[in-house]
PDB file of C-alpha atoms in Angstrom:
ATOM      1  CA  UNK C 246      22.211  11.593  15.280  1.00  0.00           C
ATOM      2  CA  UNK C 247      22.206   9.328  18.339  1.00  0.00           C
ATOM      3  CA  UNK C 248      25.178   7.762  20.026  1.00  0.00           C
ATOM      4  CA  UNK C 249      24.400   4.105  20.639  1.00  0.00           C
ATOM      5  CA  UNK C 250      25.221   3.246  24.282  1.00  0.00           C
ATOM      6  CA  UNK C 251      27.775   0.488  24.755  1.00  0.00           C
ATOM      7  CA  UNK C 252      26.379  -1.015  27.939  1.00  0.00           C
ATOM      8  CA  UNK C 253      22.629  -1.234  28.430  1.00  0.00           C
ATOM      9  CA  UNK C 254      20.221  -3.800  29.824  1.00  0.00           C
ATOM     10  CA  UNK C 255      19.329  -6.915  27.865  1.00  0.00           C
ATOM     11  CA  UNK C 256      16.500  -6.462  25.428  1.00  0.00           C
ATOM     12  CA  UNK C 257      14.574  -9.617  26.280  1.00  0.00           C
ATOM     13  CA  UNK C 258      11.997  -8.088  28.638  1.00  0.00           C
ATOM     14  CA  UNK C 259      11.908  -4.707  26.907  1.00  0.00           C
ATOM     15  CA  UNK C 260      10.797  -6.118  23.581  1.00  0.00           C
ATOM     16  CA  UNK C 261       7.995  -8.064  25.235  1.00  0.00           C
ATOM     17  CA  UNK C 262       6.455  -4.623  25.903  1.00  0.00           C
ATOM     18  CA  UNK C 263       6.094  -3.994  22.185  1.00  0.00           C
ATOM     19  CA  UNK C 264       2.523  -2.825  22.637  1.00  0.00           C
ATOM     20  CA  UNK C 265       3.467  -0.322  25.332  1.00  0.00           C
ATOM     21  CA  UNK C 266       3.280   3.361  24.396  1.00  0.00           C
ATOM     22  CA  UNK C 267       4.159   6.550  26.206  1.00  0.00           C
ATOM     23  CA  UNK C 268       3.019   9.993  25.106  1.00  0.00           C
ATOM     24  CA  UNK C 269       2.514   8.827  21.536  1.00  0.00           C
ATOM     25  CA  UNK C 270       5.764   6.831  21.574  1.00  0.00           C
ATOM     26  CA  UNK C 271       6.142   3.094  21.065  1.00  0.00           C
ATOM     27  CA  UNK C 272       8.887   0.477  21.299  1.00  0.00           C
ATOM     28  CA  UNK C 273      10.556  -0.470  18.027  1.00  0.00           C
ATOM     29  CA  UNK C 274      13.434  -2.889  17.336  1.00  0.00           C
ATOM     30  CA  UNK C 275      15.956  -1.227  15.048  1.00  0.00           C
ATOM     31  CA  UNK C 276      18.484  -2.612  12.601  1.00  0.00           C
ATOM     32  CA  UNK C 277      21.261  -0.238  11.479  1.00  0.00           C
ATOM     33  CA  UNK C 278      22.241  -0.208   7.798  1.00  0.00           C
ATOM     34  CA  UNK C 279      24.758   1.659   5.689  1.00  0.00           C
ATOM     35  CA  UNK C 280      21.990   2.409   3.152  1.00  0.00           C
ATOM     36  CA  UNK C 281      18.817   4.482   3.222  1.00  0.00           C
ATOM     37  CA  UNK C 282      15.499   2.794   2.432  1.00  0.00           C
ATOM     38  CA  UNK C 283      12.571   4.952   1.333  1.00  0.00           C
ATOM     39  CA  UNK C 284       8.814   4.503   1.895  1.00  0.00           C
ATOM     40  CA  UNK C 285       7.058   1.950  -0.344  1.00  0.00           C
ATOM     41  CA  UNK C 286      10.362   0.205  -1.028  1.00  0.00           C
ATOM     42  CA  UNK C 287      10.563  -3.596  -0.798  1.00  0.00           C
ATOM     43  CA  UNK C 288      13.575  -4.892   1.123  1.00  0.00           C
ATOM     44  CA  UNK C 289      15.157  -8.351   1.051  1.00  0.00           C
ATOM     45  CA  UNK C 290      17.631  -9.329   3.764  1.00  0.00           C
ATOM     46  CA  UNK C 291      19.722 -12.450   4.209  1.00  0.00           C
ATOM     47  CA  UNK C 292      20.751 -12.700   7.850  1.00  0.00           C
ATOM     48  CA  UNK C 293      23.363 -14.858   9.565  1.00  0.00           C
ATOM     49  CA  UNK C 294      24.122 -13.039  12.806  1.00  0.00           C
ATOM     50  CA  UNK C 295      22.352 -14.612  15.818  1.00  0.00           C
ATOM     51  CA  UNK C 296      21.212 -11.220  17.162  1.00  0.00           C
ATOM     52  CA  UNK C 297      19.379 -10.333  13.944  1.00  0.00           C
ATOM     53  CA  UNK C 298      17.956 -13.811  13.600  1.00  0.00           C
ATOM     54  CA  UNK C 299      16.579 -13.305  17.111  1.00  0.00           C
ATOM     55  CA  UNK C 300      15.292  -9.839  16.186  1.00  0.00           C
ATOM     56  CA  UNK C 301      13.228 -11.150  13.290  1.00  0.00           C
ATOM     57  CA  UNK C 302      12.047 -14.176  15.232  1.00  0.00           C
ATOM     58  CA  UNK C 303      10.541 -11.736  17.752  1.00  0.00           C
ATOM     59  CA  UNK C 304       9.200  -9.468  14.999  1.00  0.00           C
ATOM     60  CA  UNK C 305       7.564 -12.491  13.380  1.00  0.00           C
ATOM     61  CA  UNK C 306       5.829 -13.329  16.668  1.00  0.00           C
ATOM     62  CA  UNK C 307       4.687  -9.763  17.371  1.00  0.00           C
ATOM     63  CA  UNK C 308       1.203  -8.655  16.342  1.00  0.00           C
ATOM     64  CA  UNK C 309       2.424  -5.636  14.345  1.00  0.00           C
ATOM     65  CA  UNK C 310       5.454  -7.368  12.713  1.00  0.00           C
ATOM     66  CA  UNK C 311       7.155  -3.966  12.511  1.00  0.00           C
ATOM     67  CA  UNK C 312      10.778  -2.922  12.869  1.00  0.00           C
ATOM     68  CA  UNK C 313      12.968   0.013  11.946  1.00  0.00           C
ATOM     69  CA  UNK C 314      15.889   0.512   9.571  1.00  0.00           C
ATOM     70  CA  UNK C 315      18.242   3.420  10.219  1.00  0.00           C
ATOM     71  CA  UNK C 316      21.310   4.627   8.362  1.00  0.00           C
ATOM     72  CA  UNK C 317      24.227   4.280  10.751  1.00  0.00           C
ATOM     73  CA  UNK C 318      27.964   4.820  10.873  1.00  0.00           C
ATOM     74  CA  UNK C 319      29.303   1.697  12.568  1.00  0.00           C
ATOM     75  CA  UNK C 320      32.796   3.132  12.988  1.00  0.00           C
ATOM     76  CA  UNK C 321      31.557   6.334  14.601  1.00  0.00           C
ATOM     77  CA  UNK C 322      28.949   4.493  16.663  1.00  0.00           C
ATOM     78  CA  UNK C 323      26.190   6.864  15.541  1.00  0.00           C
ATOM     79  CA  UNK C 324      22.888   6.504  13.746  1.00  0.00           C
ATOM     80  CA  UNK C 325      20.373   8.884  12.237  1.00  0.00           C
ATOM     81  CA  UNK C 326      17.374   9.857  14.333  1.00  0.00           C
ATOM     82  CA  UNK C 327      14.966   9.517  11.367  1.00  0.00           C
ATOM     83  CA  UNK C 328      14.548   6.025   9.967  1.00  0.00           C
ATOM     84  CA  UNK C 329      12.308   3.793   7.868  1.00  0.00           C
ATOM     85  CA  UNK C 330       9.375   1.973   9.465  1.00  0.00           C
ATOM     86  CA  UNK C 331       9.067  -1.512   7.976  1.00  0.00           C
ATOM     87  CA  UNK C 332       6.525  -4.299   8.092  1.00  0.00           C
ATOM     88  CA  UNK C 333       7.532  -7.932   7.616  1.00  0.00           C
ATOM     89  CA  UNK C 334       5.904  -9.618   4.612  1.00  0.00           C
ATOM     90  CA  UNK C 335       7.899 -12.852   4.220  1.00  0.00           C
ATOM     91  CA  UNK C 336       9.969 -14.902   6.661  1.00  0.00           C
ATOM     92  CA  UNK C 337      11.883 -17.937   5.411  1.00  0.00           C
ATOM     93  CA  UNK C 338      14.108 -20.068   7.647  1.00  0.00           C
ATOM     94  CA  UNK C 339      17.014 -22.033   6.175  1.00  0.00           C
ATOM     95  CA  UNK C 340      18.219 -23.995   9.227  1.00  0.00           C
ATOM     96  CA  UNK C 341      20.705 -26.149   7.325  1.00  0.00           C
ATOM     97  CA  UNK C 342      22.577 -22.972   6.410  1.00  0.00           C
ATOM     98  CA  UNK C 343      21.957 -21.165   9.719  1.00  0.00           C
ATOM     99  CA  UNK C 344      20.317 -18.211   8.076  1.00  0.00           C
ATOM    100  CA  UNK C 345      16.958 -16.582   7.583  1.00  0.00           C
ATOM    101  CA  UNK C 346      15.628 -14.711   4.582  1.00  0.00           C
ATOM    102  CA  UNK C 347      13.196 -11.879   5.204  1.00  0.00           C
ATOM    103  CA  UNK C 348      11.281  -9.589   2.895  1.00  0.00           C
ATOM    104  CA  UNK C 349       9.700  -6.403   4.215  1.00  0.00           C
ATOM    105  CA  UNK C 350       7.931  -3.315   2.992  1.00  0.00           C
ATOM    106  CA  UNK C 351       8.788   0.218   4.093  1.00  0.00           C
ATOM    107  CA  UNK C 352       5.423   1.596   5.188  1.00  0.00           C
ATOM    108  CA  UNK C 353       6.476   4.890   6.745  1.00  0.00           C
ATOM    109  CA  UNK C 354       9.018   6.796   8.808  1.00  0.00           C
ATOM    110  CA  UNK C 355       9.794   7.251  12.475  1.00  0.00           C
ATOM    111  CA  UNK C 356      11.844   9.497  14.711  1.00  0.00           C
ATOM    112  CA  UNK C 357      13.904   8.027  17.547  1.00  0.00           C
ATOM    113  CA  UNK C 358      13.344   9.753  20.863  1.00  0.00           C
ATOM    114  CA  UNK C 359      15.177   7.478  23.256  1.00  0.00           C
ATOM    115  CA  UNK C 360      17.399   4.389  23.015  1.00  0.00           C
ATOM    116  CA  UNK C 361      16.142   1.636  25.340  1.00  0.00           C
ATOM    117  CA  UNK C 362      18.767  -1.024  24.748  1.00  0.00           C
ATOM    118  CA  UNK C 363      21.471  -2.113  22.332  1.00  0.00           C
ATOM    119  CA  UNK C 364      21.856  -5.700  23.554  1.00  0.00           C
ATOM    120  CA  UNK C 365      21.455  -8.021  21.759  1.00  0.00           C
ATOM    121  CA  UNK C 366      20.107  -5.507  19.235  1.00  0.00           C
ATOM    122  CA  UNK C 367      18.875  -1.924  19.370  1.00  0.00           C
ATOM    123  CA  UNK C 368      15.412  -1.017  20.600  1.00  0.00           C
ATOM    124  CA  UNK C 369      14.153   2.509  21.042  1.00  0.00           C
ATOM    125  CA  UNK C 370      11.147   4.613  21.915  1.00  0.00           C
ATOM    126  CA  UNK C 371      10.020   6.219  18.664  1.00  0.00           C
ATOM    127  CA  UNK C 372       7.088   8.059  17.179  1.00  0.00           C
ATOM    128  CA  UNK C 373       5.814   7.763  13.627  1.00  0.00           C
ATOM    129  CA  UNK C 374       6.123  10.746  11.308  1.00  0.00           C
ATOM    130  CA  UNK C 375       4.723  11.672   7.894  1.00  0.00           C
ATOM    131  CA  UNK C 376       4.544  14.692   5.661  1.00  0.00           C
ATOM    132  CA  UNK C 377       2.470  17.559   6.982  1.00  0.00           C
ATOM    133  CA  UNK C 378      -0.950  17.402   5.269  1.00  0.00           C
ATOM    134  CA  UNK C 379      -2.086  20.506   3.363  1.00  0.00           C
ATOM    135  CA  UNK C 380      -4.125  22.814   5.575  1.00  0.00           C
ATOM    136  CA  UNK C 381      -5.783  24.843   2.838  1.00  0.00           C
ATOM    137  CA  UNK C 382      -7.106  24.292  -0.654  1.00  0.00           C
ATOM    138  CA  UNK C 383      -4.272  26.437  -2.023  1.00  0.00           C
ATOM    139  CA  UNK C 384      -1.623  24.273  -0.338  1.00  0.00           C
ATOM    140  CA  UNK C 385      -3.215  21.127  -1.776  1.00  0.00           C
ATOM    141  CA  UNK C 386      -3.341  22.736  -5.223  1.00  0.00           C
ATOM    142  CA  UNK C 387       0.326  23.743  -4.981  1.00  0.00           C
ATOM    143  CA  UNK C 388       1.350  20.157  -4.131  1.00  0.00           C
ATOM    144  CA  UNK C 389      -0.713  18.771  -7.026  1.00  0.00           C
ATOM    145  CA  UNK C 390       0.867  21.307  -9.384  1.00  0.00           C
ATOM    146  CA  UNK C 391       4.360  20.383  -8.170  1.00  0.00           C
ATOM    147  CA  UNK C 392       3.639  16.682  -8.739  1.00  0.00           C
ATOM    148  CA  UNK C 393       2.365  17.351 -12.259  1.00  0.00           C
ATOM    149  CA  UNK C 394       5.338  19.591 -13.066  1.00  0.00           C
ATOM    150  CA  UNK C 395       7.700  16.804 -11.966  1.00  0.00           C
ATOM    151  CA  UNK C 396       5.823  14.220 -14.033  1.00  0.00           C
ATOM    152  CA  UNK C 397       5.908  16.454 -17.111  1.00  0.00           C
ATOM    153  CA  UNK C 398       9.654  16.926 -16.662  1.00  0.00           C
ATOM    154  CA  UNK C 399      10.028  13.146 -16.500  1.00  0.00           C
ATOM    155  CA  UNK C 400       8.100  12.858 -19.767  1.00  0.00           C
ATOM    156  CA  UNK C 401      10.435  15.386 -21.385  1.00  0.00           C
ATOM    157  CA  UNK C 402      13.470  13.442 -20.195  1.00  0.00           C
ATOM    158  CA  UNK C 403      11.926  10.255 -21.602  1.00  0.00           C
ATOM    159  CA  UNK C 404      11.298  11.912 -24.985  1.00  0.00           C
ATOM    160  CA  UNK C 405      14.852  13.259 -25.183  1.00  0.00           C
ATOM    161  CA  UNK C 406      16.266   9.876 -24.244  1.00  0.00           C
ATOM    162  CA  UNK C 407      14.085   8.247 -26.922  1.00  0.00           C
ATOM    163  CA  UNK C 408      15.426  10.670 -29.515  1.00  0.00           C
ATOM    164  CA  UNK C 409      19.037   9.988 -28.557  1.00  0.00           C
ATOM    165  CA  UNK C 410      18.655   6.229 -28.334  1.00  0.00           C
ATOM    166  CA  UNK C 411      16.113   5.690 -31.107  1.00  0.00           C
ATOM    167  CA  UNK C 412      18.070   2.605 -32.251  1.00  0.00           C
ATOM    168  CA  UNK C 413      16.796   0.653 -29.211  1.00  0.00           C
ATOM    169  CA  UNK C 414      13.149   1.272 -30.117  1.00  0.00           C
ATOM    170  CA  UNK C 415      10.403   3.479 -28.619  1.00  0.00           C
ATOM    171  CA  UNK C 416      10.586   4.286 -24.922  1.00  0.00           C
ATOM    172  CA  UNK C 417       7.237   4.115 -23.120  1.00  0.00           C
ATOM    173  CA  UNK C 418       6.174   4.800 -19.541  1.00  0.00           C
ATOM    174  CA  UNK C 419       7.303   1.252 -18.714  1.00  0.00           C
ATOM    175  CA  UNK C 420      10.777   2.727 -18.373  1.00  0.00           C
ATOM    176  CA  UNK C 421       9.586   3.973 -14.977  1.00  0.00           C
ATOM    177  CA  UNK C 422       9.112   1.657 -12.019  1.00  0.00           C
ATOM    178  CA  UNK C 423       5.688   0.265 -11.186  1.00  0.00           C
ATOM    179  CA  UNK C 424       5.629   2.437  -8.057  1.00  0.00           C
ATOM    180  CA  UNK C 425       6.298   5.620 -10.037  1.00  0.00           C
ATOM    181  CA  UNK C 426       3.480   4.803 -12.453  1.00  0.00           C
ATOM    182  CA  UNK C 427       1.185   3.732  -9.631  1.00  0.00           C
ATOM    183  CA  UNK C 428       1.441   7.038  -7.745  1.00  0.00           C
ATOM    184  CA  UNK C 429       2.033   9.495 -10.600  1.00  0.00           C
ATOM    185  CA  UNK C 430      -0.556  12.264 -11.174  1.00  0.00           C
ATOM    186  CA  UNK C 431      -1.355  10.921 -14.668  1.00  0.00           C
ATOM    187  CA  UNK C 432      -4.484   8.828 -14.079  1.00  0.00           C
ATOM    188  CA  UNK C 433      -4.180   6.931 -17.370  1.00  0.00           C
ATOM    189  CA  UNK C 434      -0.654   5.829 -16.535  1.00  0.00           C
ATOM    190  CA  UNK C 435      -1.834   4.894 -13.040  1.00  0.00           C
ATOM    191  CA  UNK C 436      -4.654   2.736 -14.440  1.00  0.00           C
ATOM    192  CA  UNK C 437      -2.245   0.940 -16.777  1.00  0.00           C
ATOM    193  CA  UNK C 438       0.117   0.194 -13.886  1.00  0.00           C
ATOM    194  CA  UNK C 439      -2.549  -1.880 -12.097  1.00  0.00           C
ATOM    195  CA  UNK C 440      -1.890  -4.740 -14.503  1.00  0.00           C
ATOM    196  CA  UNK C 441       1.740  -4.916 -13.414  1.00  0.00           C
ATOM    197  CA  UNK C 442       1.537  -4.862  -9.624  1.00  0.00           C
ATOM    198  CA  UNK C 443       3.771  -7.425  -7.870  1.00  0.00           C
ATOM    199  CA  UNK C 444       2.081 -10.689  -6.898  1.00  0.00           C
ATOM    200  CA  UNK C 445       4.050 -11.369  -3.710  1.00  0.00           C
ATOM    201  CA  UNK C 446       4.996 -14.918  -2.844  1.00  0.00           C
ATOM    202  CA  UNK C 447       5.519 -16.207  -6.386  1.00  0.00           C
ATOM    203  CA  UNK C 448       7.986 -13.411  -7.139  1.00  0.00           C
ATOM    204  CA  UNK C 449       9.861 -13.924  -3.871  1.00  0.00           C
ATOM    205  CA  UNK C 450      10.093 -17.670  -4.415  1.00  0.00           C
ATOM    206  CA  UNK C 451      11.297 -17.228  -7.992  1.00  0.00           C
ATOM    207  CA  UNK C 452      14.057 -14.781  -7.056  1.00  0.00           C
ATOM    208  CA  UNK C 453      15.277 -16.716  -4.021  1.00  0.00           C
ATOM    209  CA  UNK C 454      15.123 -20.039  -5.845  1.00  0.00           C
ATOM    210  CA  UNK C 455      17.202 -18.744  -8.762  1.00  0.00           C
ATOM    211  CA  UNK C 456      19.724 -17.391  -6.264  1.00  0.00           C
ATOM    212  CA  UNK C 457      19.973 -20.815  -4.615  1.00  0.00           C
ATOM    213  CA  UNK C 458      19.011 -19.439  -1.209  1.00  0.00           C
ATOM    214  CA  UNK C 459      15.914 -21.461  -0.333  1.00  0.00           C
ATOM    215  CA  UNK C 460      17.638 -24.621   0.866  1.00  0.00           C
ATOM    216  CA  UNK C 461      15.843 -27.946   0.382  1.00  0.00           C
ATOM    217  CA  UNK C 462      13.124 -27.335  -2.213  1.00  0.00           C
ATOM    218  CA  UNK C 463      10.792 -30.018  -0.840  1.00  0.00           C
ATOM    219  CA  UNK C 464      10.446 -28.181   2.493  1.00  0.00           C
ATOM    220  CA  UNK C 465      10.656 -24.577   1.232  1.00  0.00           C
ATOM    221  CA  UNK C 466       6.909 -23.879   1.351  1.00  0.00           C
ATOM    222  CA  UNK C 467       6.693 -25.243   4.892  1.00  0.00           C
ATOM    223  CA  UNK C 468       9.425 -22.856   6.009  1.00  0.00           C
ATOM    224  CA  UNK C 469       7.834 -19.756   4.486  1.00  0.00           C
ATOM    225  CA  UNK C 470       5.495 -17.441   6.340  1.00  0.00           C
ATOM    226  CA  UNK C 471       3.777 -14.775   4.244  1.00  0.00           C
ATOM    227  CA  UNK C 472       1.800 -11.788   5.486  1.00  0.00           C
ATOM    228  CA  UNK C 473      -0.168  -8.963   3.953  1.00  0.00           C
ATOM    229  CA  UNK C 474       0.891  -5.478   4.960  1.00  0.00           C
ATOM    230  CA  UNK C 475      -1.613  -3.222   6.654  1.00  0.00           C
ATOM    231  CA  UNK C 476      -1.421  -0.836   3.699  1.00  0.00           C
ATOM    232  CA  UNK C 477      -2.631  -3.461   1.232  1.00  0.00           C
ATOM    233  CA  UNK C 478      -6.268  -2.600   1.980  1.00  0.00           C
ATOM    234  CA  UNK C 479      -5.841   1.120   2.539  1.00  0.00           C
ATOM    235  CA  UNK C 480      -6.965   3.649  -0.055  1.00  0.00           C
ATOM    236  CA  UNK C 481      -4.482   6.539   0.150  1.00  0.00           C
ATOM    237  CA  UNK C 482      -5.609  10.144   0.143  1.00  0.00           C
ATOM    238  CA  UNK C 483      -4.519  12.490  -2.630  1.00  0.00           C
ATOM    239  CA  UNK C 484      -1.887  14.000  -0.312  1.00  0.00           C
ATOM    240  CA  UNK C 485      -0.539  10.506   0.479  1.00  0.00           C
ATOM    241  CA  UNK C 486      -0.401   9.659  -3.232  1.00  0.00           C
ATOM    242  CA  UNK C 487       1.768  12.719  -3.867  1.00  0.00           C
ATOM    243  CA  UNK C 488       4.037  11.823  -0.934  1.00  0.00           C
ATOM    244  CA  UNK C 489       4.475   8.273  -2.247  1.00  0.00           C
ATOM    245  CA  UNK C 490       5.098   9.589  -5.750  1.00  0.00           C
ATOM    246  CA  UNK C 491       7.906  11.840  -4.468  1.00  0.00           C
ATOM    247  CA  UNK C 492       9.640   8.900  -2.777  1.00  0.00           C
ATOM    248  CA  UNK C 493       9.110   6.600  -5.772  1.00  0.00           C
ATOM    249  CA  UNK C 494      10.820   9.115  -8.061  1.00  0.00           C
ATOM    250  CA  UNK C 495      13.672   9.526  -5.568  1.00  0.00           C
ATOM    251  CA  UNK C 496      14.381   5.789  -5.767  1.00  0.00           C
ATOM    252  CA  UNK C 497      14.803   6.005  -9.560  1.00  0.00           C
ATOM    253  CA  UNK C 498      17.422   8.763  -9.486  1.00  0.00           C
ATOM    254  CA  UNK C 499      21.131   8.353  -8.914  1.00  0.00           C
ATOM    255  CA  UNK C 500      21.406   9.943  -5.475  1.00  0.00           C
ATOM    256  CA  UNK C 501      23.821   9.406  -2.607  1.00  0.00           C
ATOM    257  CA  UNK C 502      22.632   7.972   0.695  1.00  0.00           C
ATOM    258  CA  UNK C 503      23.195  11.343   2.347  1.00  0.00           C
ATOM    259  CA  UNK C 504      20.887  12.954  -0.229  1.00  0.00           C
ATOM    260  CA  UNK C 505      18.285  10.219   0.265  1.00  0.00           C
ATOM    261  CA  UNK C 506      18.470  10.737   4.027  1.00  0.00           C
ATOM    262  CA  UNK C 507      17.744  14.435   3.509  1.00  0.00           C
ATOM    263  CA  UNK C 508      14.637  13.495   1.528  1.00  0.00           C
ATOM    264  CA  UNK C 509      13.603  11.035   4.242  1.00  0.00           C
ATOM    265  CA  UNK C 510      13.852  13.764   6.880  1.00  0.00           C
ATOM    266  CA  UNK C 511      11.755  16.289   4.908  1.00  0.00           C
ATOM    267  CA  UNK C 512       8.204  16.735   6.204  1.00  0.00           C
ATOM    268  CA  UNK C 513       7.027  18.741   3.190  1.00  0.00           C
ATOM    269  CA  UNK C 514       5.811  16.909   0.084  1.00  0.00           C
ATOM    270  CA  UNK C 515       6.090  20.107  -1.955  1.00  0.00           C
ATOM    271  CA  UNK C 516       9.716  20.576  -0.874  1.00  0.00           C
ATOM    272  CA  UNK C 517      10.604  16.991  -1.789  1.00  0.00           C
ATOM    273  CA  UNK C 518       8.868  17.236  -5.172  1.00  0.00           C
ATOM    274  CA  UNK C 519      10.771  20.471  -5.844  1.00  0.00           C
ATOM    275  CA  UNK C 520      14.074  18.779  -4.968  1.00  0.00           C
ATOM    276  CA  UNK C 521      13.278  15.937  -7.393  1.00  0.00           C
ATOM    277  CA  UNK C 522      12.384  18.461 -10.091  1.00  0.00           C
ATOM    278  CA  UNK C 523      15.666  20.355  -9.641  1.00  0.00           C
ATOM    279  CA  UNK C 524      17.622  17.100  -9.919  1.00  0.00           C
ATOM    280  CA  UNK C 525      15.782  16.154 -13.119  1.00  0.00           C
ATOM    281  CA  UNK C 526      16.198  19.587 -14.708  1.00  0.00           C
ATOM    282  CA  UNK C 527      19.973  19.073 -14.723  1.00  0.00           C
ATOM    283  CA  UNK C 528      19.554  15.737 -16.495  1.00  0.00           C
ATOM    284  CA  UNK C 529      17.072  17.223 -18.943  1.00  0.00           C
ATOM    285  CA  UNK C 530      19.539  19.977 -19.837  1.00  0.00           C
ATOM    286  CA  UNK C 531      22.286  17.440 -20.478  1.00  0.00           C
ATOM    287  CA  UNK C 532      20.056  15.319 -22.724  1.00  0.00           C
ATOM    288  CA  UNK C 533      18.804  18.403 -24.577  1.00  0.00           C
ATOM    289  CA  UNK C 534      22.376  19.491 -25.306  1.00  0.00           C
ATOM    290  CA  UNK C 535      23.281  16.036 -26.619  1.00  0.00           C
ATOM    291  CA  UNK C 536      20.125  15.950 -28.719  1.00  0.00           C
ATOM    292  CA  UNK C 537      20.983  19.322 -30.262  1.00  0.00           C
ATOM    293  CA  UNK C 538      24.489  18.141 -31.110  1.00  0.00           C
ATOM    294  CA  UNK C 539      23.056  15.001 -32.699  1.00  0.00           C
ATOM    295  CA  UNK C 540      20.763  17.098 -34.916  1.00  0.00           C
ATOM    296  CA  UNK C 541      23.679  19.313 -35.952  1.00  0.00           C
ATOM    297  CA  UNK C 542      25.879  16.435 -37.011  1.00  0.00           C
TER     298      UNK C 542
END
């Protein structure tokens, strides 16, 4: 964890060096949160504070449109060194209510090496991190086997849940999130998920409009800026698919923020998949016991 300095220079000039890098490091504006956000997650924020409105105004103007989210303890004045690298996808200003609405996508992770400033918001020198790629065919095969074992366990949990709650109708793979189905090792399930990928602006507008957050409807479209993330045109490798699958499953389980932070810190896809499997095995055992009792009575 890092202690956030109380008195440091103003950020203004520092953030203008957003393209500057040093020994593989780069400047990144950081927003502390009490929650952990995992890769491939979509984040919606409603911001009132002037410092964060300024932060996202600068992010919006930057070429990369990237910022960091880090789990922090505001009372202790500390934050985790490993955080979530995000890319802005939607920026909506609501001047009559002195707020902005932003939507972003977590596209990776970073490690903080040095705090540059905390006024008016935190900026740091960071470097991007990812899971260590497999170095041998055997390592790649082990990761693929771990992903398939996790997926099969999820199918068993689904079948047990369907048996216990048969009165609600059949339970299909749709019970899992689009991201889980998109990155799972089952190619048929992956192909089916392509018909249900989010469409972007329409979904954002629908949600924000229903929540009454868009302000004057006649000017809403003029106040929206939408971007495509850099990952939208990238074809992930098999190792990246397994990494994304591990994080997608983690988001579906009932885990504490401390547990999610541990998963965020891990640099081994196989280790993270194993942790997800262990968590699911407990749930599978519980459902199996209930199913047995149901059959007995």
